[in-house]
Coordinates of C-alpha atoms in Angstrom, one line a residue:
X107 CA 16.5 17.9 -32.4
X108 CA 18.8 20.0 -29.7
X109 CA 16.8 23.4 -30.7
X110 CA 13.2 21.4 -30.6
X111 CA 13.6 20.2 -26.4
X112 CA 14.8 23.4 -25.6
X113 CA 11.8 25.1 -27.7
X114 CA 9.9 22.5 -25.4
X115 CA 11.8 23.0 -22.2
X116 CA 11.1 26.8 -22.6
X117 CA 7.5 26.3 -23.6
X118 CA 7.1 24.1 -20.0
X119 CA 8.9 26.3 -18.4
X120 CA 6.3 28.7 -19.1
X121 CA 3.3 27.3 -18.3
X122 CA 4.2 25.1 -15.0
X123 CA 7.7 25.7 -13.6
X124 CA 6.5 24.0 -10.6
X125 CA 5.8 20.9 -12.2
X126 CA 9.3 21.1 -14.6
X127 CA 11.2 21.2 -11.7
X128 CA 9.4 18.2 -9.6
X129 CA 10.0 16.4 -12.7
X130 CA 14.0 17.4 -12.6
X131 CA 13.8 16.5 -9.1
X132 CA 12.5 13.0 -9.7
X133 CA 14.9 12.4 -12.4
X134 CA 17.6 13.5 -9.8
X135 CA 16.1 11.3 -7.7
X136 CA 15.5 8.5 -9.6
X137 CA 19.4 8.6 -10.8
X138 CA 21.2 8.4 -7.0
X139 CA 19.0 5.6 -6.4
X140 CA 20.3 3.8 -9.5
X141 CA 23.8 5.1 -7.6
X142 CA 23.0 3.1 -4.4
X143 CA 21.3 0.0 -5.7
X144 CA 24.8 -0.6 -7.8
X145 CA 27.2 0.3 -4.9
X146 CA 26.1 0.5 -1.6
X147 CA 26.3 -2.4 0.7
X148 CA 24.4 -1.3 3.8
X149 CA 21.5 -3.8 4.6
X150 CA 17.7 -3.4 3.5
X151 CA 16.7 -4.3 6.9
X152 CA 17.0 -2.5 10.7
X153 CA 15.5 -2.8 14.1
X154 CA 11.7 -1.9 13.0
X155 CA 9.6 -4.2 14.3
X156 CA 7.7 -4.5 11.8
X157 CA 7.6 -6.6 8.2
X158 CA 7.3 -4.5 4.9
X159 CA 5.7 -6.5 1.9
X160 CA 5.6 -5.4 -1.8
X161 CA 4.4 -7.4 -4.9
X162 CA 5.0 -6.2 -8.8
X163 CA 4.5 -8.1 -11.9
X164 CA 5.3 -7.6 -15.9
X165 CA 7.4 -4.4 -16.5
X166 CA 7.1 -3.2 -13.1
X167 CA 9.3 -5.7 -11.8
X168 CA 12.2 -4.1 -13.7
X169 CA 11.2 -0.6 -11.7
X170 CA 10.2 -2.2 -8.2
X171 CA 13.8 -1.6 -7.2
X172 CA 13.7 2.1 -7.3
X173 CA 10.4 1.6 -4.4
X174 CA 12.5 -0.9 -1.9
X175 CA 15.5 1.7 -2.2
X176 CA 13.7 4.4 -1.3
X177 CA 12.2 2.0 1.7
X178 CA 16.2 1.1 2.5
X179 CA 17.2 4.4 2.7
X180 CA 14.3 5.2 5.7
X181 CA 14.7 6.9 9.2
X182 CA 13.0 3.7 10.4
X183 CA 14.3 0.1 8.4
X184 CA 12.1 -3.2 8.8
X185 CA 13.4 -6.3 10.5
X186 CA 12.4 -8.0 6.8
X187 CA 11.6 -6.1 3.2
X188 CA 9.9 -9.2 1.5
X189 CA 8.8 -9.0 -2.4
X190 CA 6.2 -11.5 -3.3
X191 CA 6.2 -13.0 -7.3
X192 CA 4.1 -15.0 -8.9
X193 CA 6.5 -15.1 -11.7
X194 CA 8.5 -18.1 -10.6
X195 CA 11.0 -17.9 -13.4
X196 CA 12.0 -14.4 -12.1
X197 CA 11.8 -15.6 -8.6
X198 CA 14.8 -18.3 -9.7
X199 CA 16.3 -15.3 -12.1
X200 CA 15.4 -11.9 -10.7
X201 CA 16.9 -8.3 -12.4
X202 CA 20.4 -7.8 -11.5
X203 CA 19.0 -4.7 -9.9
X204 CA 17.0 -6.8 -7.7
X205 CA 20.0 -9.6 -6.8
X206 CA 21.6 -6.6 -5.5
X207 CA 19.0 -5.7 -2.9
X208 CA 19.1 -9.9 -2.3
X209 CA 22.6 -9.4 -1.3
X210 CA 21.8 -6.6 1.1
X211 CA 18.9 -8.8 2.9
X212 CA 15.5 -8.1 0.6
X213 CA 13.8 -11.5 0.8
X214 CA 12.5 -12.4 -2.8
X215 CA 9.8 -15.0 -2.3
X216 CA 7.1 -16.4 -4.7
X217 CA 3.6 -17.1 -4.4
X218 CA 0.1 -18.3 -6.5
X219 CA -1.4 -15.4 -8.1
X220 CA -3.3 -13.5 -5.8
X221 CA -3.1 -10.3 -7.9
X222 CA -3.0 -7.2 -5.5
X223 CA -3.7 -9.2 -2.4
X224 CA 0.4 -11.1 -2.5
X225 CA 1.1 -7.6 -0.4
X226 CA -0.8 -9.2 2.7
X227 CA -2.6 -13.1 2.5
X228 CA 0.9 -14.7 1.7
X229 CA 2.5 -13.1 4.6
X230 CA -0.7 -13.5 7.1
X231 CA -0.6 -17.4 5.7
X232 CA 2.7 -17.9 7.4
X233 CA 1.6 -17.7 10.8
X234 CA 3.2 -13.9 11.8
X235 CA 4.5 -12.5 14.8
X236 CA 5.1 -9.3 13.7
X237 CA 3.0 -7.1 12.4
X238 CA 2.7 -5.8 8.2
X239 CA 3.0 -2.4 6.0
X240 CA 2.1 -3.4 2.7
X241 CA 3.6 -0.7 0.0
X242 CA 2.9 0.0 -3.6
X243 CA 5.8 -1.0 -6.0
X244 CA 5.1 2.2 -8.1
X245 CA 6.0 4.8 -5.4
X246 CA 9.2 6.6 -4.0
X247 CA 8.6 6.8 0.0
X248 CA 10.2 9.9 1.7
X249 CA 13.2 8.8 4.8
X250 CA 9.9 9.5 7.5
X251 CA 7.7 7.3 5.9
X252 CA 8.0 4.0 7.7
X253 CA 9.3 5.8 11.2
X254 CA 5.3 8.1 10.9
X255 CA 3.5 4.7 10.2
X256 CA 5.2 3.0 13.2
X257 CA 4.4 5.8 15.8
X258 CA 1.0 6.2 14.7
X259 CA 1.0 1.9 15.3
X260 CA 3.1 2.7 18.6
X261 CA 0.2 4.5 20.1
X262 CA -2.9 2.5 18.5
X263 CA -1.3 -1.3 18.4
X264 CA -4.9 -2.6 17.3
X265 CA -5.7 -0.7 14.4
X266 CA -5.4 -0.3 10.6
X267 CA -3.2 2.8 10.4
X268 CA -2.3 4.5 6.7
X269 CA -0.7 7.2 5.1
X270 CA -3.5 7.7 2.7
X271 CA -7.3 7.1 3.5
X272 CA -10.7 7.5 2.2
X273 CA -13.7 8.0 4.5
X274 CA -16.9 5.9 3.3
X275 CA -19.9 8.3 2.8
X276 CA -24.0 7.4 2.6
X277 CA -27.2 8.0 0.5
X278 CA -29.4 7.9 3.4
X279 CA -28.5 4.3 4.2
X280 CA -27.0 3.2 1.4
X281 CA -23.0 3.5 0.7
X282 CA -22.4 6.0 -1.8
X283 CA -20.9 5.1 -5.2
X284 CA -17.2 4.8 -4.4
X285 CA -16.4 8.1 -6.3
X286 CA -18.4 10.2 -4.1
X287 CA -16.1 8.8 -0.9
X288 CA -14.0 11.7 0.5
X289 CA -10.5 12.2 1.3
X290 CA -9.7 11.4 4.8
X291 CA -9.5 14.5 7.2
X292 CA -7.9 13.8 10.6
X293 CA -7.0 10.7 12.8
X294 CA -9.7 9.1 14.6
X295 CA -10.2 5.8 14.0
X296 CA -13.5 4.6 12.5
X297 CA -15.4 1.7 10.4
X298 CA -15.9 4.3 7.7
X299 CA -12.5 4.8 7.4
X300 CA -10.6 2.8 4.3
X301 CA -6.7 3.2 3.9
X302 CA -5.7 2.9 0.5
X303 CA -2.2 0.5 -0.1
X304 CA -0.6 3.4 -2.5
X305 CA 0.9 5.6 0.6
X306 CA 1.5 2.5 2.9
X307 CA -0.9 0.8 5.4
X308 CA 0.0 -0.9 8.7
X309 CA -1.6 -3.9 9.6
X310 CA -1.8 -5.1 13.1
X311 CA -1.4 -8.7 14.1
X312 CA -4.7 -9.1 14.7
X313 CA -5.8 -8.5 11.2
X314 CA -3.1 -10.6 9.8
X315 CA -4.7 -13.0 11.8
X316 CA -8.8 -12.2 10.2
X317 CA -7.1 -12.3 6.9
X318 CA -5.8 -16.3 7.0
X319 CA -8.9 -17.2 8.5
X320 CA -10.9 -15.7 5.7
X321 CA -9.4 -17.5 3.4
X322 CA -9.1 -17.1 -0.7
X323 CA -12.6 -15.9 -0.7
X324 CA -11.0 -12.7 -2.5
X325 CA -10.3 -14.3 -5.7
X326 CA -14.0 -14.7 -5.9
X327 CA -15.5 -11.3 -4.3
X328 CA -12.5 -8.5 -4.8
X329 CA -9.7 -10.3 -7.1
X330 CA -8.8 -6.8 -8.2
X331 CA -9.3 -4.9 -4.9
X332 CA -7.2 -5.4 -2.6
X333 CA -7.6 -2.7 -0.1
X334 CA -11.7 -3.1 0.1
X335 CA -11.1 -7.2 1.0
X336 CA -8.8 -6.0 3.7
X337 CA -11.5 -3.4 5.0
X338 CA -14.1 -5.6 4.7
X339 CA -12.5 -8.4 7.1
X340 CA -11.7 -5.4 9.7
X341 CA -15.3 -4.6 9.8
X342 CA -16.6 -7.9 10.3
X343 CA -13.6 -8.5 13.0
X344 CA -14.3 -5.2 14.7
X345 CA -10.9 -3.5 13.6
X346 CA -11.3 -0.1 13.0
X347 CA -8.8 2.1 10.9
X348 CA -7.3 5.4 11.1
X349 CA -5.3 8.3 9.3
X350 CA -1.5 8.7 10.0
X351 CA -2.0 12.4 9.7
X352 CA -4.9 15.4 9.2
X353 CA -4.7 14.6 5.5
X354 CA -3.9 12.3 2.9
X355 CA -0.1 11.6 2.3
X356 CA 0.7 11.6 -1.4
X357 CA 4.1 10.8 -2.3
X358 CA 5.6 10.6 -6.5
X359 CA 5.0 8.0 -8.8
X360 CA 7.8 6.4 -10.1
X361 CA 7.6 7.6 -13.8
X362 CA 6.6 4.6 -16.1
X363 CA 5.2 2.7 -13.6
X364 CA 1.5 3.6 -14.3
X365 CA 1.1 1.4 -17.0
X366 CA -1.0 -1.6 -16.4
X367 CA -2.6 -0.5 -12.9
X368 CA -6.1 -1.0 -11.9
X369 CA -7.3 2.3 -11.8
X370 CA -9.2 2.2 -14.7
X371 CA -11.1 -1.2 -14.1
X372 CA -11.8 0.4 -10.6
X373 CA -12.6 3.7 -10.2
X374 CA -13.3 4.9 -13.8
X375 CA -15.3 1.8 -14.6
X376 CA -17.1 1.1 -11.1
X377 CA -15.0 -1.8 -10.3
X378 CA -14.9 -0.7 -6.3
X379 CA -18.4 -0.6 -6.2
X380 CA -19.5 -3.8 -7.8
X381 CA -16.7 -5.7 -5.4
X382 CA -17.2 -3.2 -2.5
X383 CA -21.0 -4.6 -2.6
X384 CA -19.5 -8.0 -3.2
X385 CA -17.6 -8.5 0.1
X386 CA -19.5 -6.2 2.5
X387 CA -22.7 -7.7 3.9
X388 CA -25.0 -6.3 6.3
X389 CA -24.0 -6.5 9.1
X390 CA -20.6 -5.0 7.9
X391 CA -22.7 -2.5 6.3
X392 CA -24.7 -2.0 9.8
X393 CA -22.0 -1.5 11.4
X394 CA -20.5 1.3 9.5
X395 CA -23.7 2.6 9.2
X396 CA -23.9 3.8 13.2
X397 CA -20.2 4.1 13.7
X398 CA -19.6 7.6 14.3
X399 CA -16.1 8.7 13.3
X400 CA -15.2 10.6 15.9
X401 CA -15.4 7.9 18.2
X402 CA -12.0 7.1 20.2
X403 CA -13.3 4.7 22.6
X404 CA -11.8 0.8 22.6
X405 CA -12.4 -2.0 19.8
X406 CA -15.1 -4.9 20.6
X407 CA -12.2 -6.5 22.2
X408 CA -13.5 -10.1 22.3
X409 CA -13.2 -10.0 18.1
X410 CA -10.1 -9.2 17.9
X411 CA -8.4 -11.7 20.7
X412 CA -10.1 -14.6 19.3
X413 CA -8.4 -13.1 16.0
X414 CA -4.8 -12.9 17.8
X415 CA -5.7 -16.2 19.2
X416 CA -5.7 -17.8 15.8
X417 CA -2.2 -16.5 14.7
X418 CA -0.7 -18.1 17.3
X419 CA 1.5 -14.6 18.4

C-alpha cells in the first residue's frame, strides 16, 4: 500500500507539480483551520460594517466551518457572520465544530427552505441597516477578501459589487445562452454585469431593500438560482453592478464540498437560461439591452430611494 501512493505521488509529481503542491497546500491549510476552530477564542466578528451571510445544507454543513474560519481570520471582520439552516434539528444541535464558532459570536439562525436564496431574502426580511456579502459555504476566502469587497462598496455605496462576475452578451437582441456569457473584464458598473455568489458579492442597502419587496416570487421563477433573482430585481430597480477587480477572483474549493451543487442542473443542463428567461422581462431585458458598460455616470436615483425608503434605514 506504502510503495503504491508513493508510485502515485511520483507519477503526479510528474505530470502537474503545480497542482500536487496546491493540493499540499490546501491540506496544510485545511489542517491549521481545524487548529483554530478547536482552540482559539478570538471573536468571528470586528468593526466591518457590514453583515456576512452563508447558508449550507446535507454534508456541507459538516465542512461550512472550514469557510467562516477562513472569513474569521480576515484583514477586515463583519459586525455579524450569520449561517442560515433550514435544518431546524441542526439549528437546536449544530456540529461541535460549529458550537465553537457560536461561542466566538457566529450567529446560527434558521429559516424555510429558500434553497440558495437563505444567503440574502432572510436577512433582507429583517428590515436591515447594514448592508450584506453573501459567501459560498464551499470556499476558503484569502485575509483581503472581505477588506477588497468593502473598499470597492466604500467608493460605490449603491451598487452590486463582487469578486467574481459575468458580463451578459447578445444575439442581435436576444440574450445569449448563458454559456456563451463572458468572464467579467474590469470595473465599471453596468446592467450587463452579473456577480456570481461563489467569490462573494456585496449587496447595498438598497437592494436588500428591492429583495423583501419582491417577495418569494423566486421559489416560483429561479428556486435554483440565486444570483440571476438577485440581478434580475437590480435591473428592474435600477442597481447596476460592478467587478471588485480587472478580472474574476477565484479562490479554492474546499475539497469534498462539490458534491451536491447546482452546477449541473444549471449550467451543463441549461437551468440559467430557462430561469434567466423566467425572471427577466422586457423591460429588464430593454434595459440591459442599451446600457453600455462603460458607462460610470449615476443610477436612476428615484428607484433606488424609494427602495431605501422601504427598508426603513
Amino acid at each position: 500500500m506504502v510503495i503504491k501512493r508513493f508510485a502515485r505521488l511520483v507519477a503526479d509529481l510528474r505530470r502537474d507539480p503545480a497542482a500536487l503542491a496546491q493540493r499540499a497546500a490546501i491540506k496544510l491549510r485545511l489542517a491549521r483551520l481545524r487548529l483554530t476552530n478547536r482552540l482559539s477564542r478570538r471573536s468571528v466578528t470586528g468593526s466591518g460594517a457590514v453583515v456576512v451571510n452563508l447558508t449550507s445544507f446535507g454534508h456541507r454543513i459538516h465542512l461550512v466551518f472550514y469557510a467562516l474560519e477562513t472569513i474569521a481570520a480576515g484583514r477586515n471582520r463583519p459586525a455579524r457572520l450569520i449561517l442560515w439552516l433550514d435544518d431546524t434539528a441542526t439549528v437546536a444541535h449544530p456540529p461541535a465544530t460549529l458550537r465553537r464558532l457560536a461561542r466566538r459570536g457566529l450567529e446560527i439562525r434558521s429559516c424555510p427552505d429558500f434553497g440558495p436564496h437563505k444567503k440574502q431574502y432572510p436577512y433582507a426580511l429583517t428590515g436591515p441597516t447594514l448592508p450584506l456579502v453573501a459567501a459560498d459555504d464551499d470556499v476558503l476566502y484569502p485575509r483581503r477578501w472581505l477588506a477588497e469587497l468593502l473598499g470597492a462598496a466604500a467608493r460605490h455605496p449603491l451598487d452590486i459589487t463582487g469578486q467574481r462576475a459575468h458580463t451578459i452578451t447578445f444575439d442581435g437582441d436576444d440574450v445569449a445562452p448563458y454559456s456563451r456569457w463572458v468572464a467579467a473584464r474590469g470595473t465599471a458598473a453596468s446592467f450587463r454585469t452579473l456577480c456570481t455568489g461563489v467569490s462573494g458579492i456585496y449587496y447595498p442597502l438598497g437592494l436588500l431593500a428591492a429583495l423583501r419587496a419582491e417577495g418569494d416570487d423566486f421559489l416560483r421563477v429561479a428556486p435554483r438560482a440565486d444570483d440571476l433573482w438577485v440581478y434580475s430585481v437590480a435591473v428592474r430597480h435600477g442597481i447596476r453592478a460592478r467587478q471588485v477587480g480587472e478580472r474574476q477572483a477565484e479562490y479554492p474549493a474546499i475539497p469534498g464540498s462539490q458534491r451536491g451543487t447546482l452546477y449541473r442542473q444549471n449550467v451543463t443542463e441549461g437551468g440559467n437560461d430557462a430561469q434567466f428567461a423566467a425572471c427577466v422581462g422586457a423591460l429588464e431585458r430593454e434595459r440591459v439591452l442599451r446600457d453600455d458598460p462603460l458607462e460610470s455616470g449615476p443610477l436612476p436615483t428615484a428607484s433606488v430611494l424609494r427602495a431605501v425608503t422601504t427598508d426603513g434605514a
